[in-house]
CSV table of C-alpha atoms in Angstrom, one decimal:
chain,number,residue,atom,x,y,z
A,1,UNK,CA,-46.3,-98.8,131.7
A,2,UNK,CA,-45.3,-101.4,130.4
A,3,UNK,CA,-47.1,-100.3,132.7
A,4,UNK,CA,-47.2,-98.0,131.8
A,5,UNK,CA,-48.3,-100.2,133.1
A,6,UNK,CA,-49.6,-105.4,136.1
A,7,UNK,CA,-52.6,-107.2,139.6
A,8,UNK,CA,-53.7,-108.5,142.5
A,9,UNK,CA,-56.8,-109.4,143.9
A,10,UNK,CA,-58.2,-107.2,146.9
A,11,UNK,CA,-54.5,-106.8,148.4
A,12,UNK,CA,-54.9,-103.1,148.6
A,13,UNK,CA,-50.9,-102.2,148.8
A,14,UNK,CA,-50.2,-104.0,145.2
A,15,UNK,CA,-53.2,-103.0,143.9
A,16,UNK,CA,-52.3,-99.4,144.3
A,17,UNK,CA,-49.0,-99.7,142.8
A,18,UNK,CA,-49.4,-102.8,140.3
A,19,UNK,CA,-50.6,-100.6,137.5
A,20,UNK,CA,-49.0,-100.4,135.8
A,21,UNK,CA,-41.0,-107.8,132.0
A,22,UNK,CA,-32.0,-122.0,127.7
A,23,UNK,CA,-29.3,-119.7,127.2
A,24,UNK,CA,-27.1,-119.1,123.8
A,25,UNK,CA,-24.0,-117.5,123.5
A,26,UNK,CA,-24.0,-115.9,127.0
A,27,UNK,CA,-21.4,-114.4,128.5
A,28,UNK,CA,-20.6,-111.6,131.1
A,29,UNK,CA,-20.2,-108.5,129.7
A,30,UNK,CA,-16.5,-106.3,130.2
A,31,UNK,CA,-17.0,-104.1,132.9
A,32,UNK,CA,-15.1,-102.0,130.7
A,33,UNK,CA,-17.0,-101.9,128.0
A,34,UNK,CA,-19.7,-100.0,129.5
A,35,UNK,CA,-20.3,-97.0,131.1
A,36,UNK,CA,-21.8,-96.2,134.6
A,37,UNK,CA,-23.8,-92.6,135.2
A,38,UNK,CA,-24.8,-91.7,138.2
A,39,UNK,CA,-28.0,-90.0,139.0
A,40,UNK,CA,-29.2,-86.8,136.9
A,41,UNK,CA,-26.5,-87.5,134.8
A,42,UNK,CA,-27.1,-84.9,131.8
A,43,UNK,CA,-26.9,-86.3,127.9
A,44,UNK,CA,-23.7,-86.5,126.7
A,45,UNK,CA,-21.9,-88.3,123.9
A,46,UNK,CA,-22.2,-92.6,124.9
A,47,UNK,CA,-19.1,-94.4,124.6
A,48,UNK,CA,-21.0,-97.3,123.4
A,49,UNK,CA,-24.2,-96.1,120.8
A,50,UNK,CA,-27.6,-98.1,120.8
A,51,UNK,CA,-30.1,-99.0,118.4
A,52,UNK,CA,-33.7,-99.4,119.1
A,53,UNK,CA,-32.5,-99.6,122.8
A,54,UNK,CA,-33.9,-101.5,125.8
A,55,UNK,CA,-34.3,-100.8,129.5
A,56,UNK,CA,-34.2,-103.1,132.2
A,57,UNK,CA,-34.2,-102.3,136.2
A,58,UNK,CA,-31.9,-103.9,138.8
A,59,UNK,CA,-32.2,-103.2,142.7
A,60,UNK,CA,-30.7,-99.4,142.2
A,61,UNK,CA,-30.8,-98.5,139.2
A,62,UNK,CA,-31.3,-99.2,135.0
A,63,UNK,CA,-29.2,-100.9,132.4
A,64,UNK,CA,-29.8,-99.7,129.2
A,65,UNK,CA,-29.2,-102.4,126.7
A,66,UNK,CA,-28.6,-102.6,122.8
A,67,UNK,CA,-32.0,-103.8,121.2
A,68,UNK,CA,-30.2,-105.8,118.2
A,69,UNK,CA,-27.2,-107.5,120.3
A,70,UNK,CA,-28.1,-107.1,123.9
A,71,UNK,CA,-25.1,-105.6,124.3
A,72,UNK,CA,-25.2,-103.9,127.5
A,73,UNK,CA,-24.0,-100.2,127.0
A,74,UNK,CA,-24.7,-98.0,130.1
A,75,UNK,CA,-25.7,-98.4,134.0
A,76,UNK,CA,-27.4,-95.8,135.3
A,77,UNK,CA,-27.7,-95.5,139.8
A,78,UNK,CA,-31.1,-95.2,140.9
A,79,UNK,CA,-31.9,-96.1,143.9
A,80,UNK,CA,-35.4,-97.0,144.9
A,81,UNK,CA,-38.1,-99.3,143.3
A,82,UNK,CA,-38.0,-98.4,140.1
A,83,UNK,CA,-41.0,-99.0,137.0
A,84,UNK,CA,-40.3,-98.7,133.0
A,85,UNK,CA,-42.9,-97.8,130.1
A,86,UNK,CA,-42.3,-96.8,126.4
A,87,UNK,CA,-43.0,-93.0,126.2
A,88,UNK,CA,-43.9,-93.1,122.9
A,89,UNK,CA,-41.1,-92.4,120.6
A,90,UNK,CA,-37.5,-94.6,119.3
A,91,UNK,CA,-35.6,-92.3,122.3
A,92,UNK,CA,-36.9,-92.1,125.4
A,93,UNK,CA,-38.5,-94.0,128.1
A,94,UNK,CA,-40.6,-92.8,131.2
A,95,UNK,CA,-39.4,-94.3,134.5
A,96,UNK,CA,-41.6,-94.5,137.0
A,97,UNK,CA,-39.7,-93.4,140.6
A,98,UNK,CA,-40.5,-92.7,144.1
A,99,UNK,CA,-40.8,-88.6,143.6
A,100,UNK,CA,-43.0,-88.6,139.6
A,101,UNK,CA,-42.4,-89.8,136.3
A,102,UNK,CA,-39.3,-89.4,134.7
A,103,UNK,CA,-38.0,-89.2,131.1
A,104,UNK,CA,-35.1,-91.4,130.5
A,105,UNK,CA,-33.3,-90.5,127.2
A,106,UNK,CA,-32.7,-94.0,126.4
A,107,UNK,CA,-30.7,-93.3,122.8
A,108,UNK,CA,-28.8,-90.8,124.6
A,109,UNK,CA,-28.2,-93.0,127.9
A,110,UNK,CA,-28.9,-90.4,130.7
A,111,UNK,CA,-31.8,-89.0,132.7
A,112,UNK,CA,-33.4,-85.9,131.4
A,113,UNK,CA,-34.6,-83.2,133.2
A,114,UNK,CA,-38.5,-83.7,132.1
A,115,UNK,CA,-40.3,-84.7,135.2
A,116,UNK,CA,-43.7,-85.0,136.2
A,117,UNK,CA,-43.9,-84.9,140.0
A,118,UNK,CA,-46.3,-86.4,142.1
A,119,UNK,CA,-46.4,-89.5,144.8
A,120,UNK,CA,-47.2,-93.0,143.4
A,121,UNK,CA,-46.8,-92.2,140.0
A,122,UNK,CA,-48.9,-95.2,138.0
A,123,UNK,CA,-49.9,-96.5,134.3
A,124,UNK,CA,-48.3,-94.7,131.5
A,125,UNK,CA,-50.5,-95.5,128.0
A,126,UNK,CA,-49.6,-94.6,125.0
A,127,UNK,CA,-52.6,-94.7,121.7
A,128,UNK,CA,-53.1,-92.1,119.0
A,129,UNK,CA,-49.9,-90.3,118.9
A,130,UNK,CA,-50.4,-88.9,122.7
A,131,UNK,CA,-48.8,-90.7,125.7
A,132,UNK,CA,-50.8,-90.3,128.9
A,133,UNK,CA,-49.7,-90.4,132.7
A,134,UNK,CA,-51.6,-90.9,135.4
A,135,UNK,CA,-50.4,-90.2,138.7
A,136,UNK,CA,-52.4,-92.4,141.6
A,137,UNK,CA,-51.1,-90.4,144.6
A,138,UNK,CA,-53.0,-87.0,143.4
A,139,UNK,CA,-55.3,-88.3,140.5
A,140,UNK,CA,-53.6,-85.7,138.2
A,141,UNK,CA,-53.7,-86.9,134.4
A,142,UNK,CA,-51.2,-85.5,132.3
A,143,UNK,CA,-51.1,-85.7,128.4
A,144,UNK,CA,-48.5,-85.0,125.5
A,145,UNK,CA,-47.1,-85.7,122.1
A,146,UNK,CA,-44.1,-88.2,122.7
A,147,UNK,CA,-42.3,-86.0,119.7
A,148,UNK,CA,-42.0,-83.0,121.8
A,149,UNK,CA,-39.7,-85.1,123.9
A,150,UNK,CA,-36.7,-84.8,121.4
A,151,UNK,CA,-36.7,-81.0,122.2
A,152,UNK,CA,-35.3,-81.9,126.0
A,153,UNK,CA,-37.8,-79.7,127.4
A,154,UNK,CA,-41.2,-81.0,129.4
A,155,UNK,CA,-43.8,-80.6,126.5
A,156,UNK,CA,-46.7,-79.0,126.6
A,157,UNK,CA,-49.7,-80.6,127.3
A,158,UNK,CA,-53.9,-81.5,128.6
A,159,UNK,CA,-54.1,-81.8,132.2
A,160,UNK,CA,-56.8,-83.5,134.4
A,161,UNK,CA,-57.5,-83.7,137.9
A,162,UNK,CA,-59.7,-86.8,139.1
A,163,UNK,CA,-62.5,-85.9,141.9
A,164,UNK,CA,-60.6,-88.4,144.0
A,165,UNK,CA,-56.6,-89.5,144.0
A,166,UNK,CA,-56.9,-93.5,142.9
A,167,UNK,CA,-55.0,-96.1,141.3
A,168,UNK,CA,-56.3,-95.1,138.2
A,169,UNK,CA,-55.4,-94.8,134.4
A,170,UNK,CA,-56.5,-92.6,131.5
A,171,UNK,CA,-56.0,-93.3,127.5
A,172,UNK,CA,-56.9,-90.4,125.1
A,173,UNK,CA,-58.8,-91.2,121.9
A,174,UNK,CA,-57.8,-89.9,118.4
A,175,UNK,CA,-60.7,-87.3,118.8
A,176,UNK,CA,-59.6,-86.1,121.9
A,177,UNK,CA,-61.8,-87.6,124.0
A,178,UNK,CA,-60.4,-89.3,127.7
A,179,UNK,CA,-61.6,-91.9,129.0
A,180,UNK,CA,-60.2,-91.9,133.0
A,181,UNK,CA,-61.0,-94.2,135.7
A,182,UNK,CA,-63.1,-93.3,138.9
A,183,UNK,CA,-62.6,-94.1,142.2
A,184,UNK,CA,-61.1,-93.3,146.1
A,185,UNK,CA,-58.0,-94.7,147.4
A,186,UNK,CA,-60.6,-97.3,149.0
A,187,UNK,CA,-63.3,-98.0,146.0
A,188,UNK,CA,-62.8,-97.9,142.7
A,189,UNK,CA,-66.3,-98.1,140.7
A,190,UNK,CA,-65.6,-97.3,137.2
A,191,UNK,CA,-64.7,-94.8,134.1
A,192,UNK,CA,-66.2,-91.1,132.7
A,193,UNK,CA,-65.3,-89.9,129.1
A,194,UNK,CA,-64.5,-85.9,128.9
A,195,UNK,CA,-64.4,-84.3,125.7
A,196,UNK,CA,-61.0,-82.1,124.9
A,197,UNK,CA,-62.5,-79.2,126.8
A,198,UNK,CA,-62.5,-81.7,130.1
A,199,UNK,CA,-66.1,-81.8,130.1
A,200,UNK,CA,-67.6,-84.9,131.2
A,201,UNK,CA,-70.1,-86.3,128.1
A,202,UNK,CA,-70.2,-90.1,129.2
A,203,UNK,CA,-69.4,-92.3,132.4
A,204,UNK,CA,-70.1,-95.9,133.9
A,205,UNK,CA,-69.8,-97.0,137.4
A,206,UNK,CA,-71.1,-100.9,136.4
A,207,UNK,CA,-67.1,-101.6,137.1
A,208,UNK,CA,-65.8,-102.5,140.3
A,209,UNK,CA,-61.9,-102.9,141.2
A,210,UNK,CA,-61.5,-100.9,138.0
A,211,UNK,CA,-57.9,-101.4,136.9
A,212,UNK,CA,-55.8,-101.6,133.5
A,213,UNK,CA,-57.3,-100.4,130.0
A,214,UNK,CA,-56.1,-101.7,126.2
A,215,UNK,CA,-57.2,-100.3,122.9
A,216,UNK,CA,-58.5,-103.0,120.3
A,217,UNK,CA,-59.0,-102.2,116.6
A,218,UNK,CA,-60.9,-99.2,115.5
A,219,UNK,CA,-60.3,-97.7,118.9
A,220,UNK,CA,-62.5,-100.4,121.1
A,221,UNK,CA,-61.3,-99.3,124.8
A,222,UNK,CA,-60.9,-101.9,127.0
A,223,UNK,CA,-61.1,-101.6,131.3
A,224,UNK,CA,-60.8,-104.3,133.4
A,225,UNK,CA,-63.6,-105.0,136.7
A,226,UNK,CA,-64.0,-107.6,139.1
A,227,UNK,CA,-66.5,-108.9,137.3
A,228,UNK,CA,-66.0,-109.0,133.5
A,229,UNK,CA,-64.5,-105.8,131.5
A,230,UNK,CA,-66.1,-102.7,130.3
A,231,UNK,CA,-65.5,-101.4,126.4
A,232,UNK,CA,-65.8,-98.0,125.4
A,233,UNK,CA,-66.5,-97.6,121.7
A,234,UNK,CA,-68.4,-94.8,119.4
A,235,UNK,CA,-69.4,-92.9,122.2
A,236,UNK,CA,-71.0,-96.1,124.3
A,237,UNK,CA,-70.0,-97.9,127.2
A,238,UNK,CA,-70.9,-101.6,127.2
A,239,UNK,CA,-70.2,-103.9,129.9
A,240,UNK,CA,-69.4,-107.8,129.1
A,241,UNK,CA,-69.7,-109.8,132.3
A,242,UNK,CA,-67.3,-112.7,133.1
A,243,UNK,CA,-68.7,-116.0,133.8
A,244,UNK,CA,-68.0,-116.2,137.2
A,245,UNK,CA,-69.4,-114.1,140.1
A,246,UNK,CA,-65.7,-112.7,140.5
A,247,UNK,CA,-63.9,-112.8,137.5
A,248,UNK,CA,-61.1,-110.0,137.4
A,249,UNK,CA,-59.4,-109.1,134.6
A,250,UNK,CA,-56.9,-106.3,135.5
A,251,UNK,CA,-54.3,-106.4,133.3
A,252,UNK,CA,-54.8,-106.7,129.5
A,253,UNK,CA,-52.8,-106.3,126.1
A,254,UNK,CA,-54.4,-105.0,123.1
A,255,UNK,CA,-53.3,-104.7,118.9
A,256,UNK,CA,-54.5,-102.1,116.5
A,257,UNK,CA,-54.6,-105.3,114.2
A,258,UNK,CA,-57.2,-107.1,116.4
A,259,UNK,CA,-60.7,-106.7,117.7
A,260,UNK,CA,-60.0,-108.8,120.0
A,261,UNK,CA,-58.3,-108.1,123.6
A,262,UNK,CA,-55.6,-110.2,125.8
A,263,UNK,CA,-56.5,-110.5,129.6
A,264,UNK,CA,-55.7,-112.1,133.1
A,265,UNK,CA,-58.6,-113.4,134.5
A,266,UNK,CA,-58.4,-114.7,138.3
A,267,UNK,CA,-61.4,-116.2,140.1
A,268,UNK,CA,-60.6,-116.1,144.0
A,269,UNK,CA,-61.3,-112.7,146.2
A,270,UNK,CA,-59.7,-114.1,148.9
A,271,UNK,CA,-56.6,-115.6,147.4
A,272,UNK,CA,-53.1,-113.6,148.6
A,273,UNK,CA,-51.5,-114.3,145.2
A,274,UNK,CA,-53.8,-116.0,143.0
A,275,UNK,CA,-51.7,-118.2,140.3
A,276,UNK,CA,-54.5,-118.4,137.2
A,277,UNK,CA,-53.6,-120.5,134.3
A,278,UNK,CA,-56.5,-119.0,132.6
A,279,UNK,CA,-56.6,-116.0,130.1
A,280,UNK,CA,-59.5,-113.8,128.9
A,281,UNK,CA,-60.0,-113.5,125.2
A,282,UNK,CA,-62.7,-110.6,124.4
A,283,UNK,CA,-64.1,-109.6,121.5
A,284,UNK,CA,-64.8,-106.1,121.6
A,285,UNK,CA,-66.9,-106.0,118.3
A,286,UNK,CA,-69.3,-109.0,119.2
A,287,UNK,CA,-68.9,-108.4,122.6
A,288,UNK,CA,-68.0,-111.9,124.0
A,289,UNK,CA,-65.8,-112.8,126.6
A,290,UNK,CA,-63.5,-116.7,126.0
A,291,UNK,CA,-61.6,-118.4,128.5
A,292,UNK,CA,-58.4,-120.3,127.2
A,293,UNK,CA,-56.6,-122.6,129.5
A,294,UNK,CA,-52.6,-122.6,129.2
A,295,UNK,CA,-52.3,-125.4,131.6
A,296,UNK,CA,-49.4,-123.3,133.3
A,297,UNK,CA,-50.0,-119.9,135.5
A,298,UNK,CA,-48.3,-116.4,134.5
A,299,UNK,CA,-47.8,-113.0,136.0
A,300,UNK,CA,-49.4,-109.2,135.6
A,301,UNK,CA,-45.8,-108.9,133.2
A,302,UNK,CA,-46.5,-112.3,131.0
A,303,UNK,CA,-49.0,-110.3,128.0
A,304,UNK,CA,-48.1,-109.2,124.9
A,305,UNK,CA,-49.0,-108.8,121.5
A,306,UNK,CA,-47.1,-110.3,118.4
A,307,UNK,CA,-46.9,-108.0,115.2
A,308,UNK,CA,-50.2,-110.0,113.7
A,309,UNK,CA,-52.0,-109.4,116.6
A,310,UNK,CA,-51.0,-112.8,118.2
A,311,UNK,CA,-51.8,-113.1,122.0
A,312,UNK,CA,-48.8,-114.0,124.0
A,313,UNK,CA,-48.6,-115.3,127.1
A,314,UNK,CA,-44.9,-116.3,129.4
A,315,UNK,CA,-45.8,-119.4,131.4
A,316,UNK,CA,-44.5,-120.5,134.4
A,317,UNK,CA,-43.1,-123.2,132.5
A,318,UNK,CA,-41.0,-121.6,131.0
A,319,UNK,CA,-42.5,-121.1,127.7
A,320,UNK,CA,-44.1,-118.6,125.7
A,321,UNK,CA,-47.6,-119.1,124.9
A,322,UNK,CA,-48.3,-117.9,121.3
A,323,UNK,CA,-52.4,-118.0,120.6
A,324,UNK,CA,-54.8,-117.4,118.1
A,325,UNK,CA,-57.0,-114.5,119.5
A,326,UNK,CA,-60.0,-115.7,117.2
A,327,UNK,CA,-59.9,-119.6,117.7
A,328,UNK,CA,-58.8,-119.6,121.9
A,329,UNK,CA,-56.2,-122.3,120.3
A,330,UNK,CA,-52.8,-122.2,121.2
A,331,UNK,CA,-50.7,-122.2,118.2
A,332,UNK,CA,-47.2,-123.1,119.5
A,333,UNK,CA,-45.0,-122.7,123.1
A,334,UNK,CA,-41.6,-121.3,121.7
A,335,UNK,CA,-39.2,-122.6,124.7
A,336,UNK,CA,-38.0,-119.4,126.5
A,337,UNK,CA,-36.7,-119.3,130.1
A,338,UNK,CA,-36.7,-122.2,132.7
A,339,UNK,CA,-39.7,-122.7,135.1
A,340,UNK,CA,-40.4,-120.6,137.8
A,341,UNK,CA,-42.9,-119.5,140.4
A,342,UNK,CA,-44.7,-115.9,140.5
A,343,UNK,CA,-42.7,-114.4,144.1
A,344,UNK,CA,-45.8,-113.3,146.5
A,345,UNK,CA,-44.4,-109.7,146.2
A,346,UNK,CA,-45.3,-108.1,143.4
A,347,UNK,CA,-42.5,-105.7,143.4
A,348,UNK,CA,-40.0,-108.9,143.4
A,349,UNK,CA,-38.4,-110.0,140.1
A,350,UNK,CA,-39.7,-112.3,137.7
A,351,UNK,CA,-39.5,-113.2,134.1
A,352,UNK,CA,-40.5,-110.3,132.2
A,353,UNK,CA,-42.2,-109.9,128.8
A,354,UNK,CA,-41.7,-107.1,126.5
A,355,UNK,CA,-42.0,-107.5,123.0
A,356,UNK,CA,-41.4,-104.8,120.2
A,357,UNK,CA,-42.3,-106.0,116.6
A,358,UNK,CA,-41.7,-109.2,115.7
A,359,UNK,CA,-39.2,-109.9,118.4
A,360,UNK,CA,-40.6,-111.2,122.3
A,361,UNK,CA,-37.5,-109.8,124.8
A,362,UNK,CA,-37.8,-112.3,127.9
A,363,UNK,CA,-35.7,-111.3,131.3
A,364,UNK,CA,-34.5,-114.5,133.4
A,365,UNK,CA,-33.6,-113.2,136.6
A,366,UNK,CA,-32.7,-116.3,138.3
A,367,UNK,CA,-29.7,-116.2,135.8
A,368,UNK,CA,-29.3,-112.5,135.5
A,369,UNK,CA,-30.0,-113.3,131.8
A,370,UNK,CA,-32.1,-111.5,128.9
A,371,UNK,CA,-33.3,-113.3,125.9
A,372,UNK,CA,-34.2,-111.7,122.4
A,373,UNK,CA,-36.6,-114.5,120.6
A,374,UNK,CA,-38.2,-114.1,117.1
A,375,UNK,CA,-41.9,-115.1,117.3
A,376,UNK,CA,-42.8,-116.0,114.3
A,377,UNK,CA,-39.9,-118.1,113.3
A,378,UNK,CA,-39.8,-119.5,117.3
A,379,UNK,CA,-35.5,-118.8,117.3
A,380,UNK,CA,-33.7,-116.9,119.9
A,381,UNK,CA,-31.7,-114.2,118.3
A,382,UNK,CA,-29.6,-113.1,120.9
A,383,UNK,CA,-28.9,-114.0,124.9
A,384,UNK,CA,-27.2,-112.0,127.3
A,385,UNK,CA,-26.2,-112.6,131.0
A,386,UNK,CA,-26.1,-109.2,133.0
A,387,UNK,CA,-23.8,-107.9,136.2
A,388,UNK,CA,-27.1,-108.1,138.4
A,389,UNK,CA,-30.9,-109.5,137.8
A,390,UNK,CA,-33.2,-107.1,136.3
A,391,UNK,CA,-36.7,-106.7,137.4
A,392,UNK,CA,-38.7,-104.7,135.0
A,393,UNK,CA,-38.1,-104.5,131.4
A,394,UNK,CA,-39.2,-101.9,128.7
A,395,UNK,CA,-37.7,-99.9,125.4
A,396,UNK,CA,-38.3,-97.5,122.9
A,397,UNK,CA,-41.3,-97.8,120.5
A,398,UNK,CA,-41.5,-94.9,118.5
A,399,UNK,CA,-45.5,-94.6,116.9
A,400,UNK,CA,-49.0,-95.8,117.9
């Protein structure tokens, strides 16, 4: 997630499962070129290698996609709605399916046999050197060093059980605190911190609709409400309230370079697909909240992050949105993909953000295309046009 890992406002079906991504050069790739594994399909020498690879899902399964050329390398079936995060490290990826979470070993294009079971499995974060799962269907929490993925075997690591299954999400600290969400499957109210034993030292229920979390510099925690966001830092929650009555930020991108967090911010309880064109801009060290108006609406998968800490923002117009987290100003729209409209389904496909480094990977389903575009120089390095339209869109990112 990814996704993790992405919301709606009181529709209860996507806000259980939205946790939780012009064309140059493009042609159809040679069948032949690439390689097709079914399901479960153990690691075995690829035909075609990858470097810093990408994955994208189609309606049945994953293409996993060279991160330098877009050159697609291997399709693996599986069926179902499937959801893509980073796990943590430059090989594998944690797919999201309709049985748990599985680990995809994305360098070695096949499935692995690590799997965290469980029904409705949600946001995967990773912060710290620990990638955390949490599972909304049982409200089990489950924590591990990304490394330990290399060895092929489910690594060992910190499990927690909410009171109450929830669409939820955890992030551990550097310490080994948790901070986990609280709530039913009908209310969610807020967040406790445990210490690494699992005993609760902290908790605030001053956030309702609790959804979403980001980590700002010097480990400010951010968690989105209904009404404004809530920031855990040095052992204290503080709550910053949006300026409207119902002002929900649910989905929100965060830098290690940057006090400052990236969020949504929708206004209308009552909308069935709310189409903002306003973001939330908060400063987790002064503990202000800006609005920034694109002048265009976006999706739960527009936010990123550039290498500098930029806030980036794909617009239905078919631009990305490059802003200056401290000023509100936007700096420059890099032309991207054409326009579109956000689908009323949340599980339907739509341009797709995903950006690694300095390079902003934007999906374009409508023309079964993916785009690789440098952010700071405003190019677009590669282009690709795929067998079938992807939906979601992750890769491997090895540290943070």
């Amino acid at each position: 997630m990814s996704k993790s890992i992405r919301g709606r406002a009181l529709t209860g079906t996507a806000l259980a499962l939205a946790v939780s991504t012009v064309l140059t050069a493009c042609g159809a790739e040679d069948s032949s070129s690439t390689g097709t594994k079914s399901e479960g399909t153990a690691s075995a020498t690829p035909t075609v290698a990858v470097k810093e690879p990408l994955v994208a899902t189609f309606d049945g399964g994953l293409y996993i996609l060279d991160g330098k050329s877009l050159k697609l390398a291997t399709t693996i079936d599986l069926p179902g709605f499937n959801r893509v995060n980073p796990a943590g490290d430059k090989d594998h990826v944690v797919v999201s399916t309709d049985s748990g979470f599985r680990v995809l070993d994305a360098t070695g294009q096949a499935l692995t046999d690590i799997e965290y079971k469980g029904a409705k499995p949600g946001h995967v974060v990773r912060h710290a050197g620990r990638t955390v799962l949490f599972t909304d269907g049982t409200g089990e929490v489950n924590v591990f060093d990304p490394t330990a993925l290399s060895s092929g075997k489910k690594p060992e690591g910190r499990t927690y059980t909410s009171a109450e299954p929830h669409h939820g999400v955890a992030i551990e600290l550097a310490d080994g605190t948790l901070v986990s969400t609280l709530g039913t499957e009908e209310k969610r109210t807020g967040a406790l911190v445990l210490d690494k034993d699992n005993k609760e030292i902290a908790r605030n229920e001053d956030c309702p609709g609790v959804h979403g979390e980001a980590a700002a510099e010097n480990e400010a925690i951010g968690i989105g409400c209904e009404d404004g966001i809530l920031i855990y830092k040095d052992g204290e929650f503080t709550k910053i309230d949006a300026p409207d009555d119902y002002g929900r930020i649910g989905n929100q991108a965060g830098s290690d370079t940057s006090p400052i967090l990236l969020g949504d911010y929708k206004t209308d309880p009552e909308a069935e697909l709310e189409r903002p064109t306003r973001v939330s801009l908060i400063d987790t060290e002064k503990k202000k909240l800006r609005l920034v108006d694109l002048g265009a609406s976006y999706s739960f998968r527009s936010l990123g992050r550039g290498p500098h800490g930029e806030g980036l923002v794909l617009g239905t117009d078919g631009a990305l949105h490059v802003i200056d987290p401290n000023t509100g100003k936007v700096e420059k729209k890099i032309p991207a993909v054409g326009k579109w409209q956000e689908p009323l389904d949340w599980q339907q496909a739509r341009p797709t953000l995903f950006v690694r480094g300095h390079v902003a990977y934007v999906s374009e389903p409508g023309k079964k295309a993916l785009h690789a575009i440098d952010v700071e120089t405003g190019k677009k390095i590669a282009s690709v046009t795929l067998p079938k339209s992807t939906n979601e869109l992750s890769g491997v990112v090895a540290g943070h």
